[in-house]
mmCIF file with all atom_site columns, C-alpha atoms in Angstrom:
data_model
loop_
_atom_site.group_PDB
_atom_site.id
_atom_site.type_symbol
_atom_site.label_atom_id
_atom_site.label_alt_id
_atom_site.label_comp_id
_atom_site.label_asym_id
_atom_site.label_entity_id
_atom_site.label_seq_id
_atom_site.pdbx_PDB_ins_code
_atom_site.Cartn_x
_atom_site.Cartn_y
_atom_site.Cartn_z
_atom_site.occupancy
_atom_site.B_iso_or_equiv
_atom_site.pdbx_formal_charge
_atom_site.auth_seq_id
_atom_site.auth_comp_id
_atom_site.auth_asym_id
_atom_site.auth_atom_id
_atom_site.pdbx_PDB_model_num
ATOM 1  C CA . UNK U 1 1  ? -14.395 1.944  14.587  1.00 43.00 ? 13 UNK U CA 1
ATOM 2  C CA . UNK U 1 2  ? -16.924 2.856  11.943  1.00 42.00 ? 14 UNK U CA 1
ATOM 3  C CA . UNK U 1 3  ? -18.866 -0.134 10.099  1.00 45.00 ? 15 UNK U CA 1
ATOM 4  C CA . UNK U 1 4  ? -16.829 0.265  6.258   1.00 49.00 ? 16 UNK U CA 1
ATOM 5  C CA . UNK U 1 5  ? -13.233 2.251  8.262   1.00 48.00 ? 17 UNK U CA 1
ATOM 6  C CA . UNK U 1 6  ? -10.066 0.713  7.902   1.00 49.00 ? 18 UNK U CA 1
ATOM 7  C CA . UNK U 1 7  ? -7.545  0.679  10.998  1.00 55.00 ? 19 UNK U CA 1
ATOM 8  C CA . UNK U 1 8  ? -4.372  2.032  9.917   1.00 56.00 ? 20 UNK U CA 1
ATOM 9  C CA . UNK U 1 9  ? -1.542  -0.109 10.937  1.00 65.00 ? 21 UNK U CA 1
ATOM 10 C CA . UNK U 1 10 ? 0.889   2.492  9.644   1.00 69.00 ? 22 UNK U CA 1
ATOM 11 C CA . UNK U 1 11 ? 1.993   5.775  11.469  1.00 72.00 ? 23 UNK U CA 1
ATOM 12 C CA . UNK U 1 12 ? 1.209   9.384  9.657   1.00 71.00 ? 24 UNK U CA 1
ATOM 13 C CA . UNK U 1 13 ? 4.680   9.227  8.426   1.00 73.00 ? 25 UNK U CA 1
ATOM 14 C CA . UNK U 1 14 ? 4.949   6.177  7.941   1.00 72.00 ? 26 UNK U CA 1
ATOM 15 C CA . UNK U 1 15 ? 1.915   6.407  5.253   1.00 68.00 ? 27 UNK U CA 1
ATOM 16 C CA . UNK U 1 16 ? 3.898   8.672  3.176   1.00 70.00 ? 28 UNK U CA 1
ATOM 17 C CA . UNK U 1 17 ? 6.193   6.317  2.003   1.00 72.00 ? 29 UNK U CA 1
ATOM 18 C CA . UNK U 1 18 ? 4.190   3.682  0.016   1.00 71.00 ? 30 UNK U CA 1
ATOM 19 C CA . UNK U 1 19 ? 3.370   7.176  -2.066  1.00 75.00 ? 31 UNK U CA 1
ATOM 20 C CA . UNK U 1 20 ? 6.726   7.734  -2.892  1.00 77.00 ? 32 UNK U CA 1
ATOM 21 C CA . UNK U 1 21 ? 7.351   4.007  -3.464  1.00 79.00 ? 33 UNK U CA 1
ATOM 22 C CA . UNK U 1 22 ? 4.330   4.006  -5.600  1.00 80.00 ? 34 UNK U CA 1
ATOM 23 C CA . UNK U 1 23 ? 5.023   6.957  -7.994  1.00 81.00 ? 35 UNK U CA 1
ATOM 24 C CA . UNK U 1 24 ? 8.539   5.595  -8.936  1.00 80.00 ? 36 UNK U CA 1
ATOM 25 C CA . UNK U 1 25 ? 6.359   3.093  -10.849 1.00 80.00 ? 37 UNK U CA 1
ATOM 26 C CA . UNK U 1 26 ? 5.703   -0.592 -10.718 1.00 79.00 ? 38 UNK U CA 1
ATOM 27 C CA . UNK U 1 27 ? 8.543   -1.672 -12.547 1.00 76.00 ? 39 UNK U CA 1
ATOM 28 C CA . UNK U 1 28 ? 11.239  0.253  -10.367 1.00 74.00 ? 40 UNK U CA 1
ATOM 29 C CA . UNK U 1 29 ? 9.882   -2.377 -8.201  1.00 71.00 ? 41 UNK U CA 1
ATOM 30 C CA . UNK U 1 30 ? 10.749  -5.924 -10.313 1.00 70.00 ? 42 UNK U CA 1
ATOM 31 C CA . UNK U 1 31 ? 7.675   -6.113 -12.428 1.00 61.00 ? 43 UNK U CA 1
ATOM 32 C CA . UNK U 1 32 ? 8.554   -5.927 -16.473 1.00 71.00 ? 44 UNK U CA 1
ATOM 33 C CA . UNK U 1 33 ? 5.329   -3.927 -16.507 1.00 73.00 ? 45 UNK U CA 1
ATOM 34 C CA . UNK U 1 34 ? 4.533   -0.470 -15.367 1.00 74.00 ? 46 UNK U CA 1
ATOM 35 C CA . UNK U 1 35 ? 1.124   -1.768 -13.667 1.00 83.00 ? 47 UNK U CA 1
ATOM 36 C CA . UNK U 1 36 ? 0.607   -1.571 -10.112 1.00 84.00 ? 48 UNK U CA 1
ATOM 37 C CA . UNK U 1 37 ? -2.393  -4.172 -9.161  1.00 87.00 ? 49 UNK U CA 1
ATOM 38 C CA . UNK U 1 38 ? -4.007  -4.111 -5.785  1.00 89.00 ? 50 UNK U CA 1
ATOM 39 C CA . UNK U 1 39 ? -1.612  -7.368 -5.329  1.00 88.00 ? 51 UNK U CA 1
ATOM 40 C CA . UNK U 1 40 ? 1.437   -5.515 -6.032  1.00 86.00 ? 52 UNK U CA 1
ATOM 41 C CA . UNK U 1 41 ? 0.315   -2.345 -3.904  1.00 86.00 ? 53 UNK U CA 1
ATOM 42 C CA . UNK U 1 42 ? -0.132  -4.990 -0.850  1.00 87.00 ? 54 UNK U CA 1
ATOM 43 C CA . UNK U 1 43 ? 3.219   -6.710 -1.214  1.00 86.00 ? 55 UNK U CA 1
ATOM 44 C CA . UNK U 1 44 ? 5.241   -3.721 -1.618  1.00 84.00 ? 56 UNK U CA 1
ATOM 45 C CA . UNK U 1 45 ? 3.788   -2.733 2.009   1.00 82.00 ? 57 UNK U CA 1
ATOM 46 C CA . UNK U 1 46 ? 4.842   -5.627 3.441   1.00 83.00 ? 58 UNK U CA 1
ATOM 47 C CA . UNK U 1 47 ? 8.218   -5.814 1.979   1.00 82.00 ? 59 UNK U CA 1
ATOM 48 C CA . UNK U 1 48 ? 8.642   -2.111 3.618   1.00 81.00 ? 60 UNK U CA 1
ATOM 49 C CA . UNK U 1 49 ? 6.732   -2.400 6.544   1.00 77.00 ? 61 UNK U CA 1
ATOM 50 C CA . UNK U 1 50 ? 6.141   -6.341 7.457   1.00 80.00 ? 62 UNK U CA 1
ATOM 51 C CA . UNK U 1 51 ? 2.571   -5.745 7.351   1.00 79.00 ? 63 UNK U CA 1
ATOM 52 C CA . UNK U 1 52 ? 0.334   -7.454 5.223   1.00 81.00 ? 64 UNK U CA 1
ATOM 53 C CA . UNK U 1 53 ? -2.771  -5.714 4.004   1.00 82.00 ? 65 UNK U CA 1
ATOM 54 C CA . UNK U 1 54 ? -5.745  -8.143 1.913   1.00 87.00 ? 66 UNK U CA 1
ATOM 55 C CA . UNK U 1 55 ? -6.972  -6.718 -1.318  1.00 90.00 ? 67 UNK U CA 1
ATOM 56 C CA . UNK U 1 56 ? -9.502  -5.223 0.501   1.00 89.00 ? 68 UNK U CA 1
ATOM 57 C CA . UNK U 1 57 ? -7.653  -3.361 2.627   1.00 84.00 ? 69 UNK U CA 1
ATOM 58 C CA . UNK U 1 58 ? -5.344  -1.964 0.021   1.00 85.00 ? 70 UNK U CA 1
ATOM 59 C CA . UNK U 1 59 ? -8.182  -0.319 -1.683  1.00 86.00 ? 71 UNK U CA 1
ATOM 60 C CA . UNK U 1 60 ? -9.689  1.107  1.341   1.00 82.00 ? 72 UNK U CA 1
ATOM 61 C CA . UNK U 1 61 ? -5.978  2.257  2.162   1.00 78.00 ? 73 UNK U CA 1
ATOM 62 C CA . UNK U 1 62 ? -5.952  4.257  -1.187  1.00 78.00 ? 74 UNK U CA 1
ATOM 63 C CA . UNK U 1 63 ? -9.042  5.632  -0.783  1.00 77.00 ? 75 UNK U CA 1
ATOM 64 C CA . UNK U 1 64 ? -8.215  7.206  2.604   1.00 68.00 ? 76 UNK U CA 1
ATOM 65 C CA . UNK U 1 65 ? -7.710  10.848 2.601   1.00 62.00 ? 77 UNK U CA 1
#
């Protein structure tokens, strides 16, 4: 692995559905507010996929082609 690369711990597929979690919007998801924060982002993950991802890693996630 590349100094700065982030190892996936989701499949192809499986990386699809945070997308189509995220663009039903933040509060679809129990926040009153239609914000997604990094924090949010990373605990929506885990709820789906019982992986935890740091701040960090949630912003090199979205910035993965």
């Amino acid at each position: 692995m590349h100094a700065g690369s982030v190892q996936r711990l989701l499949s192809e597929a499986e990386f699809t559905e945070p997308e189509d979690e995220l663009a039903k919007g933040a509060a679809g998801h129990g926040p009153n507010d239609s914000q997604w924060t990094l924090d949010r982002i990373g605990l929506l993950m885990s709820h789906q996929f019982i992986v935890r991802y740091t701040i960090q890693g949630v912003v090199a996630l979205l910035k993965t082609p």
